[in-house]
Amino acid sequence: MADRTDPPQAFGRAVEQEMGQLFEDLPLAEQERMVEAILFATAEPQTLRDLCARLPEGTDVGHALALLERRYQGRGVHLVQIGEAWAFRTAPDLGHLMSREAVDLRRLSRAAIETLAIVAYHQPVTRAEIEEIRGVSVSRGTLDLLMELDWIRLGRRRMTPGRPVTFVTTTGFLDHFGLESARDLPGVQELREAGLLDNRSAPGMPLSLEDDEDPDRPAQDPLFDPDDAV
Amino acid sequence: MADRTDPPQAFGRAVEQEMGQLFEDLPLAEQERMVEAILFATAEPQTLRDLCARLPEGTDVGHALALLERRYQGRGVHLVQIGEAWAFRTAPDLGHLMSREAVDLRRLSRAAIETLAIVAYHQPVTRAEIEEIRGVSVSRGTLDLLMELDWIRLGRRRMTPGRPVTFVTTTGFLDHFGLESARDLPGVQELREAGLLDNRSAPGMPLSLEDDEDPDRPAQDPLFDPDDAV
Amino acid sequence: MPEDFADGWEARRVADRQIAEALVVDVAGFEGPLDLLLTLARHQKLDLRRISILDLAEQYLAFVSAAQDLRIELAADYLVMAAWLAWLKSRLLLPPDPEADGPTGKELAAHLAFQLERLEAMRTAGAQLMGRNRLGRDVFARGMPEALVLRRTVRYNASLLDLLRAYARVRTHEEYRPLDVRRDPVLTMEAALTRLRSLIGGSVDWTLLEAFLPEGWRIDPKRRRSAVAATFAAMLELVRAGEAEIDQEAIFAPLMLRACRAGSGDRTAGGNAAYQSADG
């Protein structure tokens, strides 16, 4: 397009200007929608010069901006001038509608996502069972976080000695992960076939009892080191 | 958001409903500019539910969207429907003006493109069906990549022996390829009429890979206990 | 079989071979037998509905045999397809056996034609998809999404893929483990005690303290120091509980430990007791 300004173009421009007398300039409405699209899609407010550089020769950017500004008057979005540049902004009286936008996205810790995965696949599952599967202890905080996120909740108590509580996933969980039901989670075999599981080593290996990232790992793990037996 | 029905909320809602009768509902023009502001401010498509959650009670979102869609017809920015959601997008004919904003689209392998097309046109589709159509096994990382791009996701399990997982396309897919729904896929009608989307079973072909029955049934089996059905 | 048919057959064979040989060089470019068949079919006719499956089978077989002549190794599924096509060919050529059950040659051929047409349809569809106006290339979203900060909430994010990977990791236990173990170089006394308790039963003879150090705590000086200290404290604890006895010949001499045998009363066993050299 006409966004380069190297010397040969300057010559070209002169020619084009002459051509402009021969050919019709772009209709104003077309110029206006071009400016509209650019101001919508760019990440920074655009100066007149920025806009000119993007638009075809002969565009009357100032005029297009004036039309656009009038068009958006009283709308939910306004065309505003910020210093030398132009941008669309939410109408000041509607700012409150955007308040929900202010969210900090944080990645779930590895302990949390693994715990969640185990609950999802093995529900209803007790804390002891989660620990057995992960091979490391699960901190209360991890379960609390997952409950706070409304991804897991308490299920029925297990009818075994001690009547431990169980954990199950929630509708919020299905919602967040775009699942229709927990049954739709793929099995281990399917994970492997989808390439999600690196099968360099055979599955069904004994549980590894170490997780170096987990501070509250049970202290007895070295016990299971066969080399160590005296 | 509004999936909890604890008493305080229910109460609050009742109050709001009564207020709705006392105070006039918002004028439609005002509703329209609110929807406009929200959709303009976010890059992600917003579902009707998202919009409702942000707007005051009693807003006729559907009506506001219809007005807005008409208002932006022929403009540089369009209101488009993407599955269940809505978003503003620049008019396709003006894409060249935004060449600087263009992101490098990852070049997909032939296998990935074909797999995507098969998921799109045959959804919900199992891995075995994809393989049957392509005549080769799905290479590792293909489904993975498509999921990572947020173009496909897991659908419901097929209620056939082995209960294989299925794949379906996402809203992100519709958004990326500018489709309102999977019914708008290019040529889908013709293909259906030609019988090319039928799930025609093979009369003893060597290409049908029937390994949906996975041998090491995953540990989540109890989940799939029919008694468990919600 | 009519003679002219046989002649035509020969002529075609030559042409087929030429096509096949041209393709052989590029065998790696095919994504499986169906893809190869589709390519061969396209050479035959532009309209896939009008191809002759018999000719196609013949071309495929010629391709496979040419590849074998050239000692190009074909994947097993190409050979499976070849065997099946050879069988299909015989079924198509022989008069149908009214006794035989199962699909007729015609039905099988029709299904193969369907598969080819379907694969091509999907290929075309894929190309059409890729050629559409695409977000980020032809169509753009708002470049300056507004986030008016009024209320800041923390939202934890995890995708389904993260979840699946986490589960896969848990189930296969093959997470990437760095060589340098980033665990705190401190062995707790509780850990040492638990360990010692379970091992002490086996130590009827005097055993060096160092032999009780856990694997991974013996080399690195920092870790070793912590392990020795914890194990020593644990030893004292066991002695206090009457579960073990401890001995040291002289100051700074090696510390030795053995289980306390009920009724042995040999609490002050001399330093001369032969000790195992069980140093790790």
XYZ file of C-alpha atoms in Angstrom:
740
model
C 0.000 0.000 0.000
C 1.014 3.610 0.167
C 2.782 3.515 3.476
C 6.311 3.832 2.156
C 7.813 7.240 1.675
C 11.092 6.535 -0.090
C 12.154 8.919 -2.867
C 10.844 6.942 -5.852
C 7.419 7.213 -4.287
C 7.674 10.948 -4.022
C 7.954 10.941 -7.753
C 5.097 8.464 -7.891
C 3.058 10.749 -5.749
C 3.391 13.608 -8.115
C 2.186 11.352 -10.854
C -0.639 10.100 -8.706
C -1.697 13.614 -7.924
C -2.018 14.276 -11.527
C -3.896 11.041 -11.936
C -6.104 12.137 -9.079
C -7.455 14.747 -11.402
C -8.206 12.092 -13.895
C -9.627 9.511 -11.499
C -12.157 10.152 -8.821
C -10.752 10.414 -5.289
C -12.074 7.876 -2.818
C -15.552 8.856 -1.720
C -15.497 10.498 1.694
C -17.646 7.781 3.199
C -15.020 5.265 2.183
C -12.255 7.366 3.681
C -14.229 7.601 6.869
C -14.661 3.854 7.229
C -10.980 3.331 6.557
C -10.028 5.672 9.370
C -12.622 3.973 11.551
C -11.106 0.536 10.949
C -7.561 1.727 11.612
C -8.434 3.506 14.835
C -10.358 0.461 15.973
C -7.599 -2.045 15.299
C -4.436 -0.210 16.259
C -2.906 -0.633 19.669
C -1.827 3.009 19.918
C -3.596 6.285 19.286
C -2.807 7.430 15.740
C -1.559 10.839 14.724
C -2.621 12.466 11.496
C 0.723 11.470 10.076
C 0.305 7.847 11.163
C -3.072 7.759 9.498
C -1.839 9.389 6.311
C 0.922 6.825 6.045
C -1.592 4.010 6.085
C -4.231 5.515 3.863
C -4.277 5.774 0.091
C -3.010 8.954 -1.471
C -5.486 11.727 -1.628
C -7.325 10.791 1.534
C -8.523 13.821 3.414
C -7.784 12.453 6.869
C -8.841 15.581 8.714
C -12.201 15.553 7.038
C -12.661 11.837 7.660
C -11.836 12.294 11.329
C -14.328 15.126 11.632
C -17.063 12.978 10.083
C -16.166 10.082 12.323
C -16.132 12.231 15.424
C -19.601 13.474 14.632
C -20.824 9.965 13.877
C -19.753 8.701 17.280
C -21.169 11.641 19.180
C -23.493 10.402 21.891
C -22.634 6.784 21.172
C -21.221 4.246 23.632
C -17.790 4.908 22.202
C -16.319 8.302 21.358
C -13.602 9.401 19.045
C -11.254 11.468 21.157
C -8.115 13.423 20.519
C -5.208 12.667 22.821
C -2.473 15.202 22.212
C -1.766 14.931 18.519
C -3.313 11.524 18.197
C -6.760 10.042 17.851
C -8.363 7.009 19.443
C -11.707 5.475 20.321
C -12.601 5.540 23.986
C -15.551 4.305 25.961
C -18.013 7.077 26.715
C -17.094 8.359 30.171
C -20.532 7.701 31.596
C -20.293 4.001 30.714
C -16.935 3.289 32.322
C -18.628 1.384 35.103
C -19.663 -1.316 32.655
C -16.028 -2.153 32.105
C -15.152 -2.671 35.724
C -15.204 -6.417 35.367
C -12.353 -6.194 32.944
C -9.865 -5.604 35.715
C -8.801 -9.125 36.369
C -5.349 -10.399 37.087
C -4.807 -13.672 35.378
C -2.589 -15.979 37.319
C -1.384 -19.377 36.390
C -2.339 -22.180 38.663
C 0.566 -23.749 40.516
C 1.671 -27.148 39.474
C 0.510 -28.662 42.742
C -2.915 -27.110 42.235
C -3.374 -28.198 38.641
C -2.238 -31.723 39.430
C -4.560 -31.916 42.386
C -7.396 -30.610 40.261
C -6.631 -33.153 37.554
C -6.694 -35.956 40.080
C -10.012 -34.801 41.503
C -11.416 -34.531 37.985
C -10.350 -38.017 37.006
C -10.898 -39.853 40.262
C -13.838 -38.138 41.857
C -15.129 -38.662 44.431
C -11.669 -38.793 45.902
C -10.329 -38.314 49.415
C -7.345 -36.226 50.329
C -5.392 -39.346 51.234
C -6.091 -40.766 47.803
C -4.952 -37.578 46.109
C -1.751 -37.765 48.075
C -1.275 -41.371 47.151
C -1.701 -40.639 43.467
C 0.510 -37.563 43.474
C 3.015 -39.232 45.715
C 3.342 -36.073 47.769
C 1.187 -34.533 50.398
C -1.433 -32.009 49.393
C -1.492 -28.838 51.361
C -4.752 -27.576 52.767
C -4.152 -24.313 50.924
C -4.205 -26.043 47.559
C -7.580 -27.617 48.208
C -8.875 -24.362 49.662
C -7.804 -22.458 46.575
C -9.505 -24.929 44.276
C -12.660 -24.704 46.367
C -12.502 -20.931 46.369
C -12.220 -20.982 42.590
C -15.372 -23.061 42.610
C -13.694 -25.842 40.689
C -13.957 -28.474 43.390
C -16.314 -28.943 46.296
C -16.883 -31.422 49.057
C -18.700 -34.569 48.045
C -20.212 -37.255 50.219
C -18.219 -38.649 53.075
C -16.658 -41.984 52.250
C -18.266 -44.821 54.217
C -14.931 -46.120 55.410
C -13.298 -45.855 58.825
C -12.803 -42.225 59.731
C -15.483 -41.288 57.222
C -13.124 -39.059 55.240
C -14.620 -36.265 53.148
C -14.327 -36.601 49.405
C -13.805 -33.993 46.723
C -15.638 -33.711 43.436
C -15.569 -31.168 40.615
C -18.235 -28.517 40.136
C -20.236 -27.098 37.254
C -17.913 -24.127 37.451
C -15.092 -26.512 36.625
C -16.894 -27.832 33.539
C -17.637 -24.268 32.522
C -14.094 -23.066 32.844
C -12.554 -25.974 31.001
C -15.215 -26.084 28.320
C -16.316 -29.595 29.134
C -19.831 -30.838 28.868
C -19.299 -33.442 31.532
C -16.381 -34.848 33.485
C -16.929 -38.042 31.555
C -15.628 -36.320 28.483
C -12.118 -36.138 29.848
C -9.916 -38.351 27.731
C -8.356 -41.467 29.201
C -4.663 -42.038 29.622
C -4.523 -44.031 26.415
C -6.257 -41.267 24.527
C -3.969 -38.662 26.010
C -1.027 -40.607 24.770
C -2.503 -40.953 21.323
C -3.220 -37.273 21.170
C 0.465 -36.761 21.805
C -0.197 -35.154 25.162
C 1.668 -37.821 26.940
C 5.251 -38.440 26.166
C 5.518 -42.180 26.123
C 9.240 -42.543 26.321
C 8.790 -44.534 29.477
C 6.143 -47.095 30.050
C 3.120 -46.149 32.092
C 2.327 -47.987 35.264
C 5.719 -47.300 36.749
C 5.832 -47.168 40.487
C 4.805 -43.865 41.898
C 7.695 -41.564 42.207
C 7.842 -40.357 45.729
C 9.759 -37.242 45.138
C 8.568 -33.903 44.098
C 11.241 -31.386 44.591
C 8.883 -28.504 44.182
C 6.709 -29.533 47.036
C 7.904 -28.251 50.366
C 5.660 -30.325 52.544
C 6.671 -33.602 51.074
C 6.461 -36.492 53.462
C 9.731 -37.049 55.143
C 9.915 -40.761 54.728
C 10.700 -40.891 51.046
C 14.349 -41.881 51.363
C 13.129 -44.983 53.115
C 12.119 -46.388 49.806
C 15.502 -46.072 48.324
C 16.621 -49.650 47.824
C 20.293 -48.740 47.687
C 20.106 -47.552 51.167
C 18.988 -50.660 52.937
C 21.616 -51.752 55.396
C -21.389 -15.683 37.375
C -25.081 -15.965 38.046
C -25.029 -19.670 38.701
C -25.231 -19.415 42.454
C -28.621 -19.161 43.953
C -27.873 -18.541 47.579
C -30.614 -16.718 49.429
C -29.047 -13.238 49.639
C -28.720 -13.049 45.850
C -32.193 -14.336 45.227
C -33.472 -11.716 47.573
C -31.507 -8.972 45.890
C -32.859 -10.031 42.556
C -36.436 -9.909 43.748
C -35.848 -6.380 44.964
C -34.349 -5.397 41.647
C -37.308 -6.831 39.822
C -39.653 -4.763 41.873
C -37.560 -1.724 41.230
C -37.814 -2.483 37.547
C -41.501 -1.957 37.854
C -41.100 1.257 39.746
C -38.527 2.746 37.447
C -38.757 2.907 33.728
C -36.590 0.385 31.866
C -33.617 1.951 30.149
C -34.481 3.434 26.783
C -33.416 1.162 23.940
C -30.952 3.699 22.601
C -29.224 3.691 25.951
C -29.135 -0.097 26.025
C -27.668 -0.090 22.563
C -24.833 2.232 23.475
C -24.061 0.187 26.572
C -23.714 -2.967 24.510
C -21.685 -0.989 22.005
C -19.317 0.221 24.721
C -18.753 -3.246 26.147
C -18.197 -4.935 22.807
C -15.932 -2.139 21.649
C -13.811 -2.366 24.745
C -13.041 -6.071 24.596
C -11.145 -8.015 22.001
C -12.815 -11.280 22.946
C -16.282 -12.175 21.716
C -18.887 -11.792 24.440
C -21.772 -14.187 24.835
C -25.281 -13.034 25.587
C -24.685 -14.259 29.099
C -21.476 -12.238 29.426
C -23.319 -9.162 28.252
C -26.296 -9.728 30.524
C -23.960 -10.083 33.485
C -22.574 -6.611 32.823
C -25.761 -4.816 31.950
C -28.485 -3.599 34.250
C -31.444 -5.862 34.849
C -34.116 -5.619 32.226
C -31.801 -4.876 29.322
C -33.022 -6.426 26.101
C -29.600 -7.476 24.878
C -30.911 -9.264 21.794
C -32.749 -6.178 20.637
C -29.783 -3.924 21.356
C -27.522 -6.243 19.346
C -29.907 -6.214 16.410
C -29.954 -2.402 16.420
C -26.208 -2.276 16.706
C -25.682 -4.764 13.917
C -27.783 -2.644 11.611
C -26.026 0.542 12.690
C -22.596 -0.838 11.786
C -23.615 -2.302 8.456
C -21.298 -1.095 5.746
C -19.019 0.644 8.238
C -15.294 0.100 8.701
C -16.059 -1.992 11.722
C -18.774 -4.664 11.784
C -20.691 -6.323 14.526
C -20.344 -10.045 13.928
C -21.895 -13.065 15.537
C -19.481 -15.824 16.457
C -21.315 -18.890 17.665
C -23.149 -17.759 20.768
C -21.056 -14.643 21.086
C -20.702 -11.215 19.512
C -17.760 -8.989 18.723
C -16.729 -5.982 16.668
C -14.307 -6.826 13.889
C -12.858 -4.700 11.117
C -14.468 -5.055 7.713
C -12.649 -7.768 5.736
C -12.094 -5.513 2.728
C -9.984 -3.119 4.809
C -7.533 -5.698 6.115
C -4.712 -4.244 4.028
C -4.788 -1.035 6.061
C -3.825 -2.994 9.146
C -0.894 -4.846 7.651
C 1.261 -3.655 10.548
C -1.092 -5.203 13.044
C -1.106 -8.512 11.192
C 0.259 -11.369 13.215
C 2.243 -14.129 11.637
C -0.163 -16.976 11.272
C 1.539 -20.213 12.046
C 1.869 -22.305 8.913
C -0.016 -25.482 9.478
C 1.047 -28.831 8.132
C -1.173 -30.522 5.617
C -2.060 -33.073 8.261
C -3.132 -30.336 10.657
C -5.248 -28.542 8.040
C -6.963 -31.749 7.010
C -7.551 -32.763 10.590
C -9.034 -29.361 11.343
C -11.304 -29.587 8.313
C -12.437 -33.046 9.329
C -13.212 -31.939 12.866
C -15.069 -28.897 11.533
C -17.172 -30.733 8.980
C -17.718 -33.980 10.820
C -17.984 -32.800 14.404
C -18.352 -34.338 16.860
C -15.754 -36.716 15.516
C -13.573 -39.325 17.174
C -9.909 -39.813 16.554
C -10.659 -43.144 14.863
C -13.021 -41.403 12.466
C -10.412 -38.802 11.605
C -8.010 -41.609 10.870
C -10.583 -43.462 8.823
C -11.139 -40.389 6.672
C -7.480 -39.574 6.219
C -6.389 -43.174 5.914
C -3.468 -42.624 8.265
C -3.127 -42.394 11.971
C -3.316 -38.941 13.473
C 0.247 -37.872 13.919
C 1.450 -36.910 17.328
C 0.978 -33.335 18.229
C -1.613 -32.569 15.567
C -4.633 -32.582 17.845
C -2.446 -31.080 20.512
C -1.543 -28.164 18.253
C -5.138 -27.572 17.203
C -6.202 -27.543 20.833
C -3.408 -25.160 21.679
C -4.567 -22.809 18.943
C -7.970 -23.028 20.592
C -9.584 -24.210 17.398
C -10.752 -27.590 18.636
C -11.775 -28.932 22.004
C -13.146 -32.092 23.505
C -16.823 -32.779 22.979
C -18.974 -35.433 24.554
C -17.845 -38.987 24.639
C -19.418 -41.116 21.962
C -21.853 -43.591 23.474
C -20.365 -46.492 21.549
C -18.166 -49.315 22.796
C -15.025 -47.863 24.260
C -16.780 -44.522 24.716
C -14.213 -42.657 22.656
C -13.776 -38.941 23.224
C -14.885 -36.675 20.418
C -13.528 -33.426 19.107
C -15.493 -30.350 18.152
C -14.538 -26.865 17.038
C -14.473 -23.869 19.373
C -15.718 -20.313 19.328
C -12.101 -19.357 18.750
C -12.239 -21.353 15.521
C -15.362 -19.550 14.356
C -13.810 -16.222 15.310
C -10.558 -16.925 13.551
C -12.163 -18.031 10.317
C -14.972 -15.488 10.398
C -17.810 -17.973 10.720
C -21.076 -17.326 12.455
C -21.591 -21.008 13.145
C -20.404 -24.380 11.916
C -23.386 -24.360 9.571
C -21.669 -21.585 7.643
C -18.612 -23.637 6.787
C -17.841 -23.228 3.102
C -19.622 -25.792 0.987
C -21.037 -27.679 3.936
C -24.489 -27.890 2.374
C -23.180 -29.293 -0.891
C -20.999 -31.798 0.899
C -23.906 -32.974 2.984
C -26.111 -33.324 -0.072
C -23.402 -35.280 -1.847
C -23.372 -37.639 1.140
C -19.740 -36.859 1.836
C -20.388 -36.033 5.470
C -22.250 -39.290 6.101
C -20.754 -41.579 8.586
C -20.609 -44.429 6.116
C -19.049 -47.476 7.674
C -16.473 -49.341 5.699
C -17.331 -52.798 4.410
C -14.205 -54.465 5.715
C -11.624 -51.947 4.636
C -8.089 -52.166 5.902
C -8.221 -48.465 6.647
C -10.668 -48.572 9.479
C -8.538 -48.430 12.547
C -10.731 -49.826 15.241
C -8.628 -49.343 18.319
C -11.005 -47.194 20.247
C -11.225 -49.785 22.926
C -8.284 -48.804 24.989
C -6.551 -51.643 26.717
C -5.345 -49.974 29.877
C -8.638 -48.427 30.795
C -7.820 -45.206 32.574
C -8.144 -45.002 36.272
C -11.071 -42.643 36.107
C -13.378 -45.522 35.308
C -15.638 -44.993 38.303
C -16.588 -41.711 36.713
C -18.144 -43.510 33.844
C -20.219 -45.698 35.990
C -23.715 -45.372 34.587
C -25.085 -45.052 38.107
C -23.170 -41.870 38.259
C -25.042 -40.253 35.434
C -26.373 -36.879 36.388
C -11.400 -62.091 -21.159
C -11.676 -60.337 -24.521
C -8.379 -59.834 -26.288
C -8.697 -56.117 -26.907
C -9.151 -55.734 -23.214
C -5.871 -57.537 -22.640
C -4.130 -55.272 -25.158
C -5.490 -52.154 -23.641
C -4.401 -53.510 -20.328
C -0.807 -53.848 -21.461
C -0.763 -50.360 -22.897
C -2.153 -48.947 -19.737
C 0.322 -50.850 -17.657
C 3.149 -49.060 -19.365
C 1.555 -45.697 -18.740
C 0.817 -46.648 -15.168
C 4.365 -47.650 -14.612
C 5.555 -44.349 -15.902
C 3.294 -42.492 -13.531
C 4.205 -44.784 -10.700
C 7.907 -44.360 -11.250
C 7.538 -40.630 -11.333
C 5.794 -40.882 -8.001
C 8.147 -43.370 -6.453
C 10.855 -40.814 -6.047
C 8.502 -38.817 -3.918
C 7.078 -41.578 -1.768
C 7.913 -39.706 1.406
C 5.573 -36.932 0.323
C 2.488 -39.091 0.717
C 0.513 -39.242 3.853
C -0.421 -42.856 3.688
C -1.920 -45.167 1.100
C -5.179 -43.284 0.752
C -3.312 -40.110 -0.102
C -1.279 -42.000 -2.681
C -4.434 -43.520 -4.149
C -5.997 -40.087 -4.368
C -2.992 -38.749 -6.224
C -3.074 -41.700 -8.623
C -6.792 -41.212 -9.110
C -6.277 -37.563 -9.947
C -3.782 -38.572 -12.608
C -6.451 -40.819 -14.008
C -9.453 -38.519 -14.046
C -10.244 -35.081 -12.804
C -13.712 -36.179 -11.800
C -13.241 -38.658 -9.024
C -16.709 -40.081 -9.596
C -15.668 -41.404 -12.962
C -12.469 -43.181 -12.058
C -12.051 -46.879 -12.571
C -11.221 -48.547 -9.314
C -9.836 -51.501 -11.239
C -7.345 -49.276 -13.031
C -6.553 -47.528 -9.821
C -5.793 -50.808 -8.067
C -3.555 -51.740 -10.950
C -1.699 -48.429 -10.755
C -1.259 -48.712 -7.061
C 0.135 -52.222 -7.351
C 2.479 -51.038 -10.079
C 3.609 -48.244 -7.817
C 4.306 -50.582 -4.955
C 6.179 -53.050 -7.087
C 8.202 -50.250 -8.663
C 9.076 -48.984 -5.224
C 10.164 -52.461 -4.277
C 12.267 -52.773 -7.443
C 13.975 -49.574 -6.449
C 14.430 -50.994 -2.957
C 12.459 -48.183 -1.446
C 11.076 -49.267 1.848
C 7.370 -48.728 2.087
C 5.575 -48.478 5.381
C 3.524 -51.496 6.324
C 0.169 -49.848 5.668
C 1.112 -49.319 2.013
C 1.681 -53.059 1.743
C -1.536 -53.855 3.571
C -3.359 -51.664 1.094
C -1.571 -53.361 -1.784
C -2.645 -56.766 -0.568
C -6.189 -55.580 -0.147
C -6.267 -53.997 -3.596
C -4.904 -57.162 -5.165
C -7.702 -59.053 -3.507
C -10.240 -56.421 -4.547
C -8.966 -56.650 -8.110
C -9.536 -60.383 -8.181
C -12.995 -59.867 -6.790
C -13.800 -57.318 -9.452
C -12.492 -59.455 -12.282
C -14.008 -62.760 -11.283
C -17.717 -63.303 -11.704
C -19.436 -62.799 -8.355
C -19.786 -65.951 -6.316
C -23.432 -66.178 -5.280
C -22.420 -68.321 -2.312
C -19.974 -65.841 -0.871
C -21.211 -63.579 1.870
C -19.841 -60.235 2.848
C -19.642 -57.194 0.631
C -19.278 -57.686 -3.102
C -16.315 -56.366 -5.017
C -18.526 -53.667 -6.411
C -19.566 -52.512 -2.968
C -15.989 -52.439 -1.802
C -14.929 -50.519 -4.869
C -17.763 -48.071 -4.335
C -16.673 -47.518 -0.778
C -13.095 -46.916 -1.810
C -14.308 -44.383 -4.351
C -16.361 -42.759 -1.605
C -13.347 -42.580 0.667
C -11.260 -40.937 -2.010
C -13.953 -38.433 -2.769
C -14.415 -37.687 0.913
C -10.707 -37.213 1.503
C -10.525 -34.866 -1.428
C -13.556 -32.993 -0.179
C -11.899 -32.498 3.202
C -8.699 -31.397 1.547
C -10.577 -28.817 -0.492
C -12.491 -27.729 2.583
C -9.255 -27.285 4.489
C -7.825 -25.150 1.717
C -11.010 -23.067 1.637
C -10.844 -22.580 5.370
C -7.257 -21.419 5.220
C -8.149 -19.019 2.433
C -10.911 -17.321 4.389
C -10.625 -13.882 5.880
C -8.726 -14.689 9.017
C -8.552 -12.943 12.324
C -5.221 -11.241 12.721
C -4.535 -11.223 8.998
C -7.581 -9.878 7.205
C -9.896 -9.020 10.035
C -8.864 -7.396 13.269
C -10.131 -7.227 16.793
C -9.958 -4.128 18.932
C -6.347 -3.176 19.229
C -6.723 -1.224 22.446
C -8.994 -3.267 24.630
C -9.983 -1.040 27.499
C -9.655 -2.253 30.992
C -10.851 0.478 33.238
C -9.448 -0.470 36.567
C -12.159 -0.109 39.104
C -12.117 -3.459 40.772
C -9.133 -5.711 40.581
C -9.758 -9.378 41.015
C -7.312 -12.221 40.717
C -8.402 -14.916 38.402
C -6.523 -18.137 38.200
C -6.244 -19.448 34.764
C -5.628 -22.928 33.513
C -6.587 -24.449 30.227
C -7.935 -27.885 29.625
C -4.650 -28.713 28.005
C -2.825 -27.766 31.210
C -5.162 -30.021 33.100
C -4.672 -32.959 30.763
C -0.932 -32.512 30.804
C -0.913 -32.354 34.572
C -2.829 -35.580 34.734
C -0.592 -37.193 32.179
C 2.385 -36.115 34.248
C 0.946 -37.535 37.426
C 0.019 -40.782 35.760
C 3.280 -41.430 34.040
C 5.661 -39.976 36.569
C 8.135 -38.941 34.056
C 8.323 -35.300 34.766
C 11.485 -33.616 33.794
C 13.782 -33.754 36.749
C 16.770 -31.447 36.702
C 20.092 -32.916 37.661
C 20.723 -30.460 40.418
C 18.224 -31.259 43.061
C 16.752 -27.991 44.174
C 15.636 -29.291 47.501
C 16.702 -27.398 50.597
C 19.962 -28.925 51.782
C 18.460 -29.631 55.178
C 17.436 -33.029 56.393
C 14.957 -32.661 59.196
C 15.427 -34.585 62.367
C 11.933 -36.039 61.947
C 12.920 -37.403 58.575
C 16.114 -38.869 59.966
C 14.251 -40.348 62.886
C 11.611 -41.998 60.751
C 14.296 -43.390 58.562
C 16.482 -44.564 61.390
C 13.579 -46.269 63.149
C 12.784 -48.324 60.112
C 16.401 -49.272 59.486
C 17.621 -49.865 62.982
C 15.782 -53.180 63.270
C 18.143 -54.641 60.702
C 21.289 -53.448 62.468
C 22.105 -56.042 65.085
C 25.776 -55.286 64.657
C 27.477 -51.965 65.237
C 26.994 -49.829 62.185
C 28.590 -46.528 61.357
C 26.356 -43.483 61.578
C 27.336 -42.607 58.019
C 25.768 -45.807 56.747
C 22.373 -44.474 57.753
C 22.602 -41.328 55.667
C 19.960 -41.293 52.962
C 20.964 -41.627 49.349
C 21.533 -38.210 47.881
C 22.755 -36.814 51.189
C 26.175 -38.376 51.191
C 28.272 -36.498 48.686
C 27.522 -32.795 48.692
C 29.224 -31.455 51.851
C 26.363 -29.136 52.788
C 23.768 -31.833 52.494
C 25.997 -34.376 54.137
C 26.594 -32.113 57.104
C 22.894 -31.585 57.584
C 22.189 -35.301 57.236
C 24.874 -36.249 59.723
C 23.559 -33.751 62.239
C 19.964 -34.872 61.823
C 20.880 -38.541 61.971
C 22.984 -37.969 65.051
C 20.123 -36.179 66.788
C 17.791 -38.974 65.738
C 20.257 -41.518 67.168
C 20.225 -39.794 70.526
C 16.458 -39.808 70.419
C 16.409 -43.551 69.779
C 18.885 -44.183 72.573
C 16.772 -42.088 74.896
C 13.752 -44.168 73.942
C 15.754 -47.297 74.616
C 15.483 -48.480 71.061
C 19.158 -48.312 70.179
C 22.588 -48.055 71.643
C 25.390 -45.840 70.598
C 29.141 -46.122 70.909
C 32.217 -44.037 70.265
C 35.775 -45.192 70.907
C 37.208 -41.780 71.470
C 36.416 -38.154 70.935
C 35.931 -37.529 67.208
C 36.107 -41.266 66.537
C 33.368 -42.657 64.309
C 29.957 -42.969 65.933
C 28.366 -46.367 65.822
C 24.858 -47.518 66.379
C 22.992 -50.783 66.794
C 19.537 -51.874 67.741
C 18.912 -52.460 71.406
C 18.400 -56.161 71.987
C 15.910 -56.790 74.687
C 17.593 -58.278 77.746
C 21.107 -58.094 76.380
C 21.977 -55.504 78.972
C 25.149 -54.923 77.058
C 24.693 -51.186 77.193
C 28.305 -50.326 77.497
C 29.644 -52.669 74.910
C 33.277 -51.942 74.336
C 34.620 -50.047 71.417
C 36.335 -53.198 70.299
C 33.205 -54.593 68.811
C 33.912 -55.388 65.221
C 32.144 -52.884 63.110
C 30.985 -53.200 59.581
C 32.737 -51.012 57.171
C 29.547 -49.987 55.551
C 30.618 -46.587 54.476
C 28.566 -45.368 51.530
